[in-house]
Structure formats: C-alpha cells, structure tokens
PDB file of C-alpha atoms in Angstrom:
ATOM      1  CA  MET A   1       0.000   0.000   0.000  1.00  0.00           C
ATOM      2  CA  ALA A   2       2.802   2.421   0.844  1.00  0.00           C
ATOM      3  CA  ARG A   3       4.396   1.954  -2.598  1.00  0.00           C
ATOM      4  CA  ASP A   4       1.192   2.203  -4.587  1.00  0.00           C
ATOM      5  CA  SER A   5       0.793   5.303  -6.760  1.00  0.00           C
ATOM      6  CA  ARG A   6      -2.948   5.238  -6.010  1.00  0.00           C
ATOM      7  CA  ASN A   7      -2.070   6.127  -2.397  1.00  0.00           C
ATOM      8  CA  PHE A   8       1.028   8.300  -2.797  1.00  0.00           C
ATOM      9  CA  ALA A   9       2.392  10.674  -5.388  1.00  0.00           C
ATOM     10  CA  ASP A  10       5.891   9.571  -6.402  1.00  0.00           C
ATOM     11  CA  ALA A  11       5.333   6.453  -4.275  1.00  0.00           C
ATOM     12  CA  LEU A  12       8.668   4.722  -4.928  1.00  0.00           C
ATOM     13  CA  ARG A  13      10.825   7.677  -3.873  1.00  0.00           C
ATOM     14  CA  PHE A  14      11.796   8.836  -0.388  1.00  0.00           C
ATOM     15  CA  ARG A  15       9.849  12.080   0.012  1.00  0.00           C
ATOM     16  CA  PRO A  16       9.673  13.123   3.677  1.00  0.00           C
ATOM     17  CA  GLU A  17       8.020  16.407   2.704  1.00  0.00           C
ATOM     18  CA  ARG A  18       4.813  14.456   1.981  1.00  0.00           C
ATOM     19  CA  TRP A  19       4.179  14.357   5.766  1.00  0.00           C
ATOM     20  CA  LEU A  20       4.400  18.132   6.335  1.00  0.00           C
ATOM     21  CA  SER A  21       1.297  20.132   7.222  1.00  0.00           C
ATOM     22  CA  GLU A  22      -0.026  22.787   4.855  1.00  0.00           C
ATOM     23  CA  ASP A  23       1.228  25.614   7.074  1.00  0.00           C
ATOM     24  CA  HIS A  24       4.841  24.344   7.014  1.00  0.00           C
ATOM     25  CA  PRO A  25       7.200  26.487   4.880  1.00  0.00           C
ATOM     26  CA  LEU A  26       8.507  23.399   3.022  1.00  0.00           C
ATOM     27  CA  TYR A  27       5.030  22.017   2.240  1.00  0.00           C
ATOM     28  CA  VAL A  28       4.635  20.708  -1.320  1.00  0.00           C
ATOM     29  CA  SER A  29       1.080  20.721  -2.678  1.00  0.00           C
ATOM     30  CA  ARG A  30       1.608  17.742  -5.006  1.00  0.00           C
ATOM     31  CA  PHE A  31       1.462  15.482  -1.933  1.00  0.00           C
ATOM     32  CA  SER A  32      -1.853  16.948  -0.700  1.00  0.00           C
ATOM     33  CA  ASN A  33      -3.873  13.954  -1.960  1.00  0.00           C
ATOM     34  CA  ASP A  34      -1.613  11.303  -0.403  1.00  0.00           C
ATOM     35  CA  ASN A  35      -3.462   8.718   1.675  1.00  0.00           C
ATOM     36  CA  HIS A  36      -1.387   8.787   4.873  1.00  0.00           C
ATOM     37  CA  LYS A  37      -3.488   6.026   6.422  1.00  0.00           C
ATOM     38  CA  ALA A  38      -2.094   3.638   3.812  1.00  0.00           C
ATOM     39  CA  PHE A  39       1.310   3.854   5.486  1.00  0.00           C
ATOM     40  CA  GLN A  40       1.565   1.233   8.239  1.00  0.00           C
ATOM     41  CA  PRO A  41       5.275   0.942   9.085  1.00  0.00           C
ATOM     42  CA  PHE A  42       4.714  -1.772  11.714  1.00  0.00           C
ATOM     43  CA  SER A  43       1.871  -3.400   9.772  1.00  0.00           C
ATOM     44  CA  GLN A  44      -1.016  -5.078  11.543  1.00  0.00           C
ATOM     45  CA  GLY A  45      -2.160  -8.518  12.534  1.00  0.00           C
ATOM     46  CA  PRO A  46      -0.114 -11.695  13.081  1.00  0.00           C
ATOM     47  CA  ARG A  47       2.544 -10.764  10.504  1.00  0.00           C
ATOM     48  CA  MET A  48       3.329  -7.360  11.917  1.00  0.00           C
ATOM     49  CA  CYS A  49       6.887  -6.173  12.477  1.00  0.00           C
ATOM     50  CA  SER A  50       8.641  -8.482  14.902  1.00  0.00           C
ATOM     51  CA  GLY A  51      10.832  -5.623  16.096  1.00  0.00           C
ATOM     52  CA  ARG A  52       7.897  -3.511  17.265  1.00  0.00           C
ATOM     53  CA  GLU A  53       7.687  -5.113  20.706  1.00  0.00           C
ATOM     54  CA  ILE A  54      11.452  -4.913  21.113  1.00  0.00           C
ATOM     55  CA  ALA A  55      11.296  -1.175  20.323  1.00  0.00           C
ATOM     56  CA  TRP A  56       8.501  -0.671  22.867  1.00  0.00           C
ATOM     57  CA  TRP A  57      10.443  -2.547  25.570  1.00  0.00           C
ATOM     58  CA  GLN A  58      13.582  -0.532  24.846  1.00  0.00           C
ATOM     59  CA  SER A  59      11.558   2.679  25.135  1.00  0.00           C
ATOM     60  CA  ARG A  60      10.083   1.576  28.462  1.00  0.00           C
ATOM     61  CA  LEU A  61      13.528   0.658  29.787  1.00  0.00           C
ATOM     62  CA  PHE A  62      14.971   4.006  28.683  1.00  0.00           C
ATOM     63  CA  VAL A  63      12.177   5.961  30.390  1.00  0.00           C
ATOM     64  CA  ALA A  64      12.544   3.855  33.552  1.00  0.00           C
ATOM     65  CA  LYS A  65      16.295   4.524  33.690  1.00  0.00           C
ATOM     66  CA  VAL A  66      15.808   8.285  33.168  1.00  0.00           C
ATOM     67  CA  LEU A  67      13.197   8.394  35.929  1.00  0.00           C
ATOM     68  CA  TRP A  68      15.489   6.393  38.220  1.00  0.00           C
ATOM     69  CA  LYS A  69      18.461   8.698  37.664  1.00  0.00           C
ATOM     70  CA  PHE A  70      16.680  12.071  37.653  1.00  0.00           C
ATOM     71  CA  ASP A  71      14.143  13.877  39.771  1.00  0.00           C
ATOM     72  CA  LEU A  72      11.633  15.861  37.741  1.00  0.00           C
ATOM     73  CA  ALA A  73      10.235  19.206  38.805  1.00  0.00           C
ATOM     74  CA  MET A  74       7.956  21.476  36.851  1.00  0.00           C
ATOM     75  CA  VAL A  75       9.778  24.574  35.606  1.00  0.00           C
ATOM     76  CA  SER A  76       8.813  27.682  37.553  1.00  0.00           C
ATOM     77  CA  GLY A  77       5.990  29.575  35.892  1.00  0.00           C
ATOM     78  CA  GLU A  78       4.529  26.403  34.366  1.00  0.00           C
ATOM     79  CA  HIS A  79       1.109  25.212  35.492  1.00  0.00           C
ATOM     80  CA  LEU A  80      -0.683  22.073  34.428  1.00  0.00           C
ATOM     81  CA  ASP A  81      -4.210  21.192  35.483  1.00  0.00           C
ATOM     82  CA  VAL A  82      -4.608  17.575  34.375  1.00  0.00           C
ATOM     83  CA  ASP A  83      -8.401  17.648  34.692  1.00  0.00           C
ATOM     84  CA  ARG A  84      -8.604  20.737  32.492  1.00  0.00           C
ATOM     85  CA  ASP A  85      -5.646  20.340  30.115  1.00  0.00           C
ATOM     86  CA  LEU A  86      -5.487  16.598  29.358  1.00  0.00           C
ATOM     87  CA  LYS A  87      -8.039  15.698  26.709  1.00  0.00           C
ATOM     88  CA  GLY A  88      -8.853  12.241  25.443  1.00  0.00           C
ATOM     89  CA  TRP A  89     -10.933  10.778  22.652  1.00  0.00           C
ATOM     90  CA  GLY A  90      -9.643   7.217  22.480  1.00  0.00           C
ATOM     91  CA  MET A  91      -6.160   8.754  22.307  1.00  0.00           C
ATOM     92  CA  TYR A  92      -4.897  11.501  24.587  1.00  0.00           C
ATOM     93  CA  VAL A  93      -4.015  14.993  23.457  1.00  0.00           C
ATOM     94  CA  ARG A  94      -1.321  15.962  25.919  1.00  0.00           C
ATOM     95  CA  PRO A  95      -0.704  19.615  26.696  1.00  0.00           C
ATOM     96  CA  GLU A  96       2.817  20.959  26.436  1.00  0.00           C
ATOM     97  CA  PHE A  97       4.599  21.471  29.738  1.00  0.00           C
ATOM     98  CA  ARG A  98       8.231  21.745  30.758  1.00  0.00           C
ATOM     99  CA  VAL A  99      10.082  19.949  33.515  1.00  0.00           C
ATOM    100  CA  ARG A 100      13.574  20.286  34.889  1.00  0.00           C
ATOM    101  CA  PHE A 101      15.777  17.182  35.235  1.00  0.00           C
ATOM    102  CA  THR A 102      18.138  17.186  38.180  1.00  0.00           C
ATOM    103  CA  PRO A 103      20.386  14.274  39.129  1.00  0.00           C
ATOM    104  CA  ALA A 104      18.667  12.195  41.789  1.00  0.00           C
ATOM    105  CA  ALA A 105      20.247  11.671  45.183  1.00  0.00           C
ATOM    106  CA  SER A 106      22.269   8.482  45.334  1.00  0.00           C
ATOM    107  CA  ARG A 107      19.931   5.499  45.651  1.00  0.00           C
ATOM    108  CA  ARG A 108      21.054   2.382  47.420  1.00  0.00           C
TER     109      ARG A 108
END
C-alpha cells in the first residue's frame, strides 16, 4: 500500500516532505492527496513487524532509567491542570509542559 501510486504521489521515492502540514514552509502541494493512512510501518495482525515489541520494551527501559536517575520538577511559571488540560478521545491529546531534570540523590 505504501508503494502504490494510487495512495502516494511519487510512491517509490523517499519524500519526507509528503508528511508536512499545509502551514509548514517546506510544504509541497503535489502530496496533498496522499493517503497517509495507507502507510503502516509496523503493519497489523499476526505478521506485523517483529521488532515492534522490542522497540517498545527498549523505550520503556529508557524511560525507567531516566526516571530512576533524575528527579523531575515542573519549571517555575509552568502550570498544568490535568483535569482541564489533558483531553482524550480514544487517544490523549497531551498539553505541552516543561520539567527540569536534576540528578537524583544516590539510591542504594
């Protein structure tokens, strides 16, 4: 599907600009009719990418190690009201907020 010219203009070429939004300065209008839903890099079903789960586990391990080594504190002036700012419709739309990473005290 991802290499089919019915779904993508210039389907057999690497064209990262096809994913840019219309308001981006490098947007190219010839990709406006591309069917982005036809691109499934990890595929679906029983024959999906075998590396997907490995990538997810590596991501979880990385986040766990960062949280173990650093204490997080919201940057001064930032305010986040989870009940007001976190929206969800099957998937969450997370608000932007900044935190400061400081090395955690030695854990034993």
